[in-house]
Coordinates of C-alpha atoms in Angstrom, one line a residue:
Chain A
M62 CA 23.3 29.1 -11.4
T63 CA 20.5 31.6 -12.0
D64 CA 17.0 31.0 -10.7
A65 CA 15.8 30.5 -14.3
Q66 CA 18.5 27.8 -14.8
K67 CA 17.5 26.1 -11.5
E68 CA 13.9 26.1 -12.5
L69 CA 14.6 24.5 -15.9
L70 CA 16.9 22.0 -14.2
Y71 CA 14.1 20.9 -11.8
D72 CA 11.6 20.9 -14.6
L73 CA 13.9 18.5 -16.5
L74 CA 14.6 16.3 -13.4
A75 CA 10.9 16.2 -12.5
K76 CA 10.1 15.0 -16.0
Q77 CA 12.9 12.4 -15.9
V78 CA 11.7 10.8 -12.7
T79 CA 8.0 10.8 -13.8
E80 CA 8.0 10.0 -17.5
G81 CA 11.5 10.2 -18.9
L82 CA 13.2 12.7 -21.2
T83 CA 13.2 13.2 -24.9
A84 CA 16.6 13.3 -26.7
D85 CA 16.5 17.1 -26.8
E86 CA 15.6 17.4 -23.1
R87 CA 18.5 15.0 -22.4
K88 CA 20.9 17.3 -24.2
Q89 CA 19.6 20.2 -22.2
L90 CA 20.2 18.3 -19.0
D91 CA 23.7 17.4 -20.1
T92 CA 24.6 21.1 -20.1
Y93 CA 24.4 21.1 -16.3
D94 CA 27.2 20.1 -13.9
P95 CA 27.0 16.2 -13.9
A96 CA 27.7 16.1 -10.1
I97 CA 24.8 18.4 -9.4
V98 CA 22.5 16.5 -11.8
K99 CA 23.4 13.2 -10.2
A100 CA 22.8 14.3 -6.6
E101 CA 19.5 16.1 -7.5
L102 CA 18.3 13.2 -9.6
R103 CA 19.0 10.7 -6.9
A104 CA 17.1 12.7 -4.3
L105 CA 14.1 13.1 -6.6
E106 CA 14.1 9.5 -7.7
T107 CA 14.1 8.5 -4.0
T108 CA 11.2 10.8 -3.5
A109 CA 9.2 9.5 -6.4
A110 CA 10.0 5.9 -5.4
A111 CA 8.7 6.6 -1.9
I112 CA 5.5 8.2 -3.2
G113 CA 5.0 5.2 -5.5
M114 CA 5.4 2.8 -2.6
A115 CA 3.1 4.8 -0.4
S116 CA 0.4 4.6 -3.0
V117 CA 0.1 1.0 -4.1
E118 CA -1.7 -1.9 -2.4
I119 CA 0.9 -4.7 -2.3
E120 CA -0.4 -7.8 -4.1
P121 CA 1.5 -11.1 -4.0
M122 CA 3.3 -12.0 -7.2
P123 CA 1.5 -14.7 -9.2
D124 CA 2.9 -18.2 -8.8
H125 CA 3.6 -18.8 -12.4
L126 CA 5.6 -15.5 -12.6
F127 CA 7.5 -16.5 -9.5
S128 CA 8.5 -19.8 -11.2
R129 CA 9.6 -18.0 -14.3
I130 CA 11.8 -15.7 -12.4
A131 CA 13.2 -18.5 -10.2
A132 CA 14.1 -20.4 -13.4
A133 CA 16.1 -17.4 -14.7
A134 CA 17.8 -16.6 -11.4
P135 CA 20.6 -19.2 -11.4
A136 CA 22.0 -18.1 -14.7
V137 CA 22.0 -14.4 -13.6
L138 CA 23.6 -15.2 -10.2
K139 CA 26.3 -17.4 -11.8
E140 CA 26.9 -14.6 -14.3
K141 CA 27.5 -12.2 -11.5
E142 CA 30.0 -14.6 -9.9
T143 CA 32.0 -14.7 -13.1
A144 CA 31.3 -11.2 -14.2
F145 CA 34.9 -10.0 -14.0
D146 CA 36.7 -12.4 -16.3
G147 CA 36.9 -9.6 -18.9
G148 CA 37.4 -10.2 -22.6
A149 CA 37.7 -8.3 -25.8
P150 CA 34.6 -6.7 -27.2
I151 CA 32.7 -8.1 -30.1
P152 CA 33.4 -5.9 -33.2
S153 CA 30.9 -3.1 -34.0
M154 CA 29.0 -3.3 -30.7
S155 CA 30.0 0.1 -29.4
R156 CA 28.3 -0.3 -26.0
I157 CA 30.1 -3.5 -25.1
I158 CA 32.4 -3.0 -22.2
T159 CA 36.0 -4.1 -22.7
A160 CA 38.1 -5.9 -20.2
D161 CA 39.9 -2.7 -19.3
E162 CA 36.7 -0.9 -18.5
V163 CA 35.5 -3.8 -16.5
F164 CA 38.6 -3.9 -14.4
K165 CA 38.6 -0.2 -13.8
R166 CA 35.2 -0.4 -12.1
K167 CA 34.9 0.2 -8.4
P168 CA 35.3 -3.0 -6.3
R169 CA 32.0 -4.3 -5.0
T170 CA 30.9 -3.3 -1.5
F171 CA 28.6 -5.9 -0.1
V172 CA 27.0 -4.6 3.0
F173 CA 25.4 -7.0 5.4
G174 CA 21.9 -6.0 4.4
L175 CA 22.7 -6.6 0.8
L176 CA 24.3 -9.9 1.6
G177 CA 21.1 -11.0 3.3
W178 CA 19.3 -9.8 0.3
V179 CA 21.4 -11.9 -2.1
V180 CA 21.1 -14.9 0.2
T181 CA 17.4 -14.4 0.2
A182 CA 17.5 -14.4 -3.6
V183 CA 19.5 -17.6 -3.6
L184 CA 17.0 -19.2 -1.2
L185 CA 14.2 -18.1 -3.4
V186 CA 15.8 -19.8 -6.3
V187 CA 16.4 -23.0 -4.4
L188 CA 12.9 -23.1 -3.0
G189 CA 11.5 -22.1 -6.4
I190 CA 13.4 -25.0 -8.0
Q191 CA 12.1 -27.4 -5.4
F192 CA 8.5 -26.3 -5.5
Y193 CA 8.3 -25.7 -9.2
A194 CA 10.6 -28.5 -10.5
T195 CA 7.9 -29.9 -12.6
R196 CA 7.0 -26.6 -14.1
V197 CA 10.2 -24.7 -14.8
S198 CA 11.9 -25.3 -18.1
K199 CA 15.0 -27.5 -18.0
Q200 CA 18.4 -26.1 -19.0
P201 CA 18.8 -26.9 -22.7
E202 CA 21.0 -29.9 -23.3
K203 CA 23.8 -29.5 -25.7
A204 CA 22.6 -30.1 -29.2
V205 CA 24.7 -32.3 -31.4
V206 CA 24.2 -31.4 -35.0
A207 CA 25.1 -34.5 -37.1
L208 CA 24.7 -33.8 -40.7
P209 CA 24.0 -35.5 -43.0
S210 CA 22.0 -37.7 -40.5
P211 CA 18.5 -37.5 -41.9
S212 CA 16.2 -37.3 -39.0
A213 CA 17.2 -34.5 -36.6
P214 CA 18.0 -31.8 -39.2
L215 CA 14.8 -32.6 -41.1
S216 CA 12.9 -32.2 -37.9
A217 CA 14.5 -28.8 -37.2
T218 CA 14.0 -27.8 -40.8
D219 CA 10.3 -28.6 -40.5
Q220 CA 10.0 -26.7 -37.3
R221 CA 11.8 -23.7 -38.8
D222 CA 9.5 -23.8 -41.8
E223 CA 6.5 -23.8 -39.5
L224 CA 7.9 -20.8 -37.7
L225 CA 8.4 -19.0 -40.9
R226 CA 4.8 -19.6 -41.9
S227 CA 3.2 -18.8 -38.6
A228 CA 5.3 -16.1 -36.7
P229 CA 3.7 -12.7 -36.9
D230 CA 6.8 -10.8 -36.0
L231 CA 9.7 -12.7 -37.6
I232 CA 13.1 -11.1 -37.6
T233 CA 16.0 -12.4 -39.8
A234 CA 19.7 -11.8 -39.8
T235 CA 22.5 -13.1 -42.0
W236 CA 25.6 -14.8 -40.7
A237 CA 29.0 -13.2 -41.4
P238 CA 32.5 -14.0 -40.1
G239 CA 33.4 -12.8 -36.6
N240 CA 37.0 -12.3 -35.5
M241 CA 38.0 -15.7 -37.1
K242 CA 38.2 -14.3 -40.6
D243 CA 39.4 -17.4 -42.2
L244 CA 36.1 -19.1 -41.6
Q245 CA 33.7 -18.8 -44.6
V246 CA 30.4 -18.9 -42.7
S247 CA 27.1 -18.2 -44.3
G248 CA 23.4 -18.8 -43.4
D249 CA 20.8 -17.0 -41.4
V250 CA 19.0 -16.8 -38.1
V251 CA 15.3 -16.3 -37.6
W252 CA 13.5 -15.3 -34.4
S253 CA 10.0 -14.5 -33.2
D254 CA 9.5 -12.5 -30.0
A255 CA 5.8 -13.6 -29.9
K256 CA 6.6 -17.3 -30.0
Q257 CA 10.0 -17.0 -28.2
E258 CA 11.3 -19.4 -30.8
G259 CA 14.0 -19.2 -33.3
F260 CA 16.4 -21.2 -35.5
V261 CA 20.0 -20.9 -36.6
R262 CA 20.9 -22.1 -40.1
L263 CA 24.6 -22.1 -40.8
R264 CA 27.2 -23.4 -43.2
G265 CA 31.0 -23.3 -43.0
L266 CA 31.4 -24.0 -39.3
P267 CA 34.2 -26.5 -38.8
P268 CA 33.6 -29.6 -36.7
N269 CA 34.6 -29.2 -33.0
D270 CA 36.0 -31.8 -30.5
P271 CA 33.1 -32.2 -28.0
A272 CA 35.5 -33.3 -25.4
T273 CA 37.3 -30.0 -25.3
T274 CA 35.2 -27.4 -27.1
S275 CA 31.6 -26.3 -27.8
Y276 CA 30.0 -23.7 -30.0
Q277 CA 27.8 -21.3 -28.1
L278 CA 25.1 -18.9 -29.3
W279 CA 24.6 -15.5 -27.8
I280 CA 21.7 -13.1 -28.3
F281 CA 22.0 -9.3 -27.9
D282 CA 18.5 -8.0 -27.3
R283 CA 17.2 -4.5 -26.4
S284 CA 16.6 -5.4 -22.8
Q285 CA 20.1 -6.7 -22.0
D286 CA 23.3 -4.9 -21.5
P287 CA 25.6 -5.8 -24.4
E288 CA 28.1 -6.8 -21.8
T289 CA 25.9 -9.6 -20.8
P290 CA 24.1 -11.1 -23.8
I291 CA 21.5 -13.9 -23.4
D292 CA 22.9 -17.4 -23.6
G293 CA 21.2 -19.0 -26.7
G294 CA 22.5 -22.6 -26.0
V295 CA 25.5 -24.7 -26.8
F296 CA 26.0 -27.1 -29.6
D297 CA 28.6 -29.3 -31.4
V298 CA 29.2 -29.7 -35.1
N299 CA 30.5 -33.1 -36.1
S300 CA 30.1 -32.9 -39.8
N301 CA 30.6 -30.3 -42.4
G302 CA 27.4 -29.1 -44.0
E303 CA 24.4 -27.1 -43.1
V304 CA 23.6 -26.8 -39.4
I305 CA 19.9 -26.1 -38.5
M306 CA 19.2 -25.9 -34.8
P307 CA 16.6 -24.4 -32.5
I308 CA 17.6 -21.5 -30.3
H309 CA 17.4 -22.2 -26.6
A310 CA 17.3 -18.7 -25.1
S311 CA 17.9 -18.8 -21.3
L312 CA 15.9 -15.6 -20.8
R313 CA 12.9 -14.1 -22.4
T314 CA 14.2 -12.4 -25.5
L315 CA 12.7 -9.2 -26.9
K316 CA 13.8 -7.5 -30.2
P317 CA 17.2 -9.1 -30.7
Q318 CA 19.7 -6.8 -32.4
M319 CA 22.5 -9.2 -33.0
F320 CA 23.4 -12.9 -32.7
A321 CA 26.9 -14.2 -32.2
I322 CA 28.5 -17.7 -32.1
T323 CA 31.6 -18.2 -30.1
L324 CA 33.9 -21.3 -29.6
E325 CA 34.2 -22.0 -25.9
K326 CA 35.4 -24.8 -23.6
A327 CA 33.2 -28.0 -23.6
G328 CA 29.8 -27.3 -22.2
G329 CA 29.9 -23.6 -22.8
V330 CA 30.5 -20.7 -20.4
M331 CA 28.5 -18.3 -18.4
R332 CA 30.4 -15.4 -19.8
S333 CA 32.4 -15.4 -23.0
K334 CA 35.9 -13.9 -23.3
R335 CA 35.0 -13.4 -26.9
E336 CA 38.3 -14.6 -28.1
K337 CA 36.9 -16.9 -30.8
I338 CA 33.9 -15.4 -32.4
T339 CA 33.1 -17.7 -35.3
A340 CA 30.0 -15.9 -36.7
L341 CA 28.0 -12.7 -36.2
A342 CA 24.5 -11.9 -37.5
K343 CA 23.0 -8.4 -37.3
V344 CA 19.3 -8.1 -37.5
E345 CA 18.1 -6.7 -40.7
T346 CA 14.4 -7.1 -41.2
Q347 CA 11.2 -7.6 -39.2
K348 CA 8.0 -9.0 -40.7
S349 CA 5.2 -6.5 -40.0
Chain B
M129 CA 10.6 -10.7 -0.4
Y130 CA 10.3 -7.8 -2.9
G131 CA 8.3 -9.7 -5.5
G132 CA 5.0 -8.2 -4.3
L133 CA 6.3 -4.7 -4.4
V134 CA 7.8 -4.9 -7.9
W135 CA 4.7 -6.7 -9.2
S136 CA 2.3 -4.2 -7.7
L137 CA 4.2 -1.2 -9.0
A138 CA 4.4 -2.8 -12.5
R139 CA 0.7 -3.7 -12.5
R140 CA -0.4 -0.2 -11.5
M141 CA 1.8 1.7 -13.9
L142 CA 1.5 -0.6 -16.9
R143 CA -2.2 -1.6 -16.4
N144 CA -1.7 -4.8 -18.4
S145 CA -0.9 -8.1 -16.6
D146 CA 1.0 -9.6 -19.5
E147 CA 3.2 -6.6 -20.0
A148 CA 3.7 -6.4 -16.2
E149 CA 4.9 -10.0 -16.0
D150 CA 7.5 -9.4 -18.7
A151 CA 8.5 -6.2 -17.0
V152 CA 8.8 -7.8 -13.6
Q153 CA 11.1 -10.6 -15.0
E154 CA 13.3 -8.0 -16.6
I155 CA 13.4 -5.9 -13.4
F156 CA 14.5 -8.8 -11.2
V157 CA 17.3 -9.6 -13.6
E158 CA 18.3 -5.9 -13.4
I159 CA 18.0 -5.9 -9.6
W160 CA 20.3 -8.9 -9.3
R161 CA 22.8 -7.3 -11.7
N162 CA 22.8 -4.0 -9.9
A163 CA 22.8 -5.2 -6.4
D164 CA 26.4 -3.9 -5.9
R165 CA 25.2 -0.4 -6.6
F166 CA 23.1 -0.3 -3.5
D167 CA 24.2 2.2 -0.9
E168 CA 22.5 1.9 2.4
T169 CA 23.5 5.5 3.3
K170 CA 21.3 6.9 0.5
A171 CA 18.1 4.9 0.8
S172 CA 16.6 1.7 2.2
E173 CA 16.8 -1.5 0.2
T174 CA 13.1 -1.3 -0.4
T175 CA 13.4 2.2 -1.9
F176 CA 16.4 1.2 -3.9
I177 CA 14.4 -1.6 -5.5
A178 CA 11.4 0.7 -6.1
M179 CA 13.8 3.2 -7.8
L180 CA 15.2 0.5 -10.1
T181 CA 11.7 -0.7 -10.8
R182 CA 10.4 2.7 -11.7
R183 CA 13.3 3.4 -14.0
R184 CA 12.6 0.3 -16.0
L185 CA 8.8 0.9 -16.0
I186 CA 9.3 4.4 -17.3
D187 CA 11.6 3.2 -20.0
R188 CA 9.0 0.5 -20.9
I189 CA 6.1 3.0 -21.1
R190 CA 8.2 5.3 -23.2
F191 CA 9.2 2.5 -25.5
S192 CA 5.7 1.2 -26.0
Q193 CA 4.1 4.6 -26.1
R194 CA 1.4 3.1 -24.0
R195 CA -1.8 5.2 -23.8
L196 CA -4.7 4.8 -21.5
S197 CA -8.1 4.2 -22.8
P198 CA -11.0 6.5 -21.8
D199 CA -12.5 3.7 -19.7
S200 CA -9.3 3.0 -17.7
L201 CA -8.8 6.8 -17.3
D202 CA -12.1 7.1 -15.4
D203 CA -10.9 4.3 -13.1
V204 CA -7.5 6.1 -12.6
L205 CA -9.1 9.4 -11.7
L206 CA -11.3 7.8 -9.1
E207 CA -8.7 5.7 -7.4
P208 CA -7.8 6.6 -3.8
F209 CA -4.3 7.9 -3.1
T210 CA -3.0 6.2 -0.1
R211 CA -2.7 2.5 0.6
T212 CA -3.5 0.8 3.9
D213 CA -1.4 1.5 7.0
K214 CA -0.6 -2.1 7.3
S215 CA 1.2 -2.4 4.0
M216 CA 3.0 0.9 4.7
E217 CA 4.8 -0.5 7.7
T218 CA 7.4 -2.1 5.5
C219 CA 9.2 1.2 4.6
V220 CA 9.9 4.3 6.5
E221 CA 10.4 6.4 3.4
A222 CA 6.9 5.4 2.1
E223 CA 5.4 6.5 5.4
E224 CA 7.2 9.8 5.2
A225 CA 6.1 10.3 1.6
A226 CA 2.5 9.6 2.5
E227 CA 2.6 12.1 5.3
A228 CA 4.3 14.7 3.1
M229 CA 1.7 14.2 0.3
R230 CA -1.0 15.1 2.8
N231 CA 0.6 18.6 3.1
L232 CA 0.3 19.3 -0.7
R233 CA -2.4 21.1 -2.4
P234 CA -5.1 18.7 -3.8
E235 CA -4.2 19.5 -7.4
Q236 CA -0.5 18.8 -6.7
Q237 CA -1.4 15.5 -5.0
Q238 CA -3.5 14.6 -8.1
V239 CA -0.8 15.4 -10.6
L240 CA 1.9 13.4 -8.6
R241 CA -0.5 10.4 -8.2
L242 CA -1.4 10.3 -11.8
S243 CA 2.2 10.8 -12.9
I244 CA 4.2 8.7 -10.4
V245 CA 1.7 6.0 -9.5
E246 CA -0.4 5.6 -12.6
G247 CA 2.5 6.2 -15.1
M248 CA 0.7 8.9 -17.0
S249 CA 2.6 11.5 -19.0
H250 CA 2.2 15.2 -18.2
K251 CA 0.4 15.6 -21.5
E252 CA -2.0 12.8 -20.7
I253 CA -2.7 14.3 -17.3
A254 CA -3.4 17.7 -18.9
E255 CA -5.9 16.1 -21.3
A256 CA -7.5 14.0 -18.5
T257 CA -7.9 16.8 -16.0
G258 CA -8.3 19.8 -18.2
M259 CA -5.3 21.6 -16.6
P260 CA -3.0 23.5 -18.9
L261 CA 0.2 21.5 -19.7
G262 CA 2.4 24.2 -18.1
T263 CA 0.3 24.0 -14.9
V264 CA 0.7 20.2 -14.8
K265 CA 4.5 20.5 -15.1
T266 CA 4.6 23.2 -12.4
H267 CA 2.5 21.0 -10.0
A268 CA 4.8 18.0 -10.7
R269 CA 8.0 20.0 -10.1
R270 CA 6.8 21.9 -7.0
G271 CA 5.0 18.9 -5.6
L272 CA 8.0 16.7 -5.9
L273 CA 10.4 19.3 -4.4
Q274 CA 8.0 19.9 -1.5
V275 CA 7.7 16.2 -0.7
R276 CA 11.4 15.8 -1.0
E277 CA 11.9 18.7 1.4
L278 CA 9.4 17.3 3.9
M279 CA 11.2 13.9 3.7
G280 CA 14.5 15.6 4.6
L281 CA 16.1 14.7 1.2
N282 CA 17.3 18.2 0.3
T283 CA 20.6 18.7 -1.4
N284 CA 22.9 21.7 -1.1
L285 CA 21.5 23.2 -4.4
Q286 CA 18.0 22.9 -3.2
E287 CA 18.8 24.5 0.2
A288 CA 20.5 27.3 -1.7
K289 CA 17.4 27.7 -3.8
A290 CA 15.2 27.9 -0.7

């Protein structure tokens, strides 16, 4: 490597660890030996992290933020426990990792220090739940959609209408069949990042047996790895007709790109094998 | 345990409490998901967490195209570089970095502080300080490499360059 090439490499790496690279700069960096880039980047990221730590006055995390994180922790930790059950990818999501890719990954190497760290995280969760039990949001209970029962659907309809009227950043997506092509599903989903509220409206989903199966909603947003979408809640359908139900996102959701409904075992799962995808909805529009 | 560190880095770089809260929640989820990537031979747990935090914050700043207001810029330029010795006791790398920074030229220190600590882009630093953009980039590159060398984090390529 010439001196000029080295200088450009370090210019690119310095920019990456301080403010990130543009697409063109990323392409330039990709022309270098990946092993060299990885080693150099790691060293410079460590340097930048150390400078950052040396330069901030550590403040305690606010209590309300602590409780929010503690509420989200159990789902993530359980997800990690079951993260290797594989499954086929959802169609047209190119970044989703397939079962083969998952199993080809290196086995995990839990060092003692890390184990202590995870234990600390679990303790944080337990303590958080105890201390903030009155403040953390409860896990959403399974919704039973019982059309044509008049009260619950109307209530959801009214709530949905109110969201349509008031949300400044409404996104919409239209349901289409997933990998169960014989289902003639239709309808839409609406979501507001600002309100952290959304509704599913769906027709053509066949009734399920609540003793053995549940429908489960998944949200693919920009902050999540497509391998681990956000759980949007579980529900049953005990009558044919239009289903309108609120979305119970288990994590804060920002700019969803796609929604999916899978048929799972009763009560839902932490991680779907994606064998029975009953409906998919790709986000099309955003209200400005 | 690391909540204060992640929160403080986010608050300082994003300069907006609401956005920092959202970022911290995302970062903790990412930390839990990436715990198995931690390699104790490469860096301490604290530094590993600070690295993941910085990656996510840089992504967030790029995504939001956050820009500092003239008022907040004045505050940034006047802020001191080092934190107190008491809070530095938690991480050896942070102590080494602070010591290394003291060996840099003042303008290199300033560029690294504005860039790494305050989350400003090189272009923003050039506009705020009056330095040419090329000079800012050079200070960032040379300053980072010098701190890295003083911290003993050199790689084979860097040793060959030296």
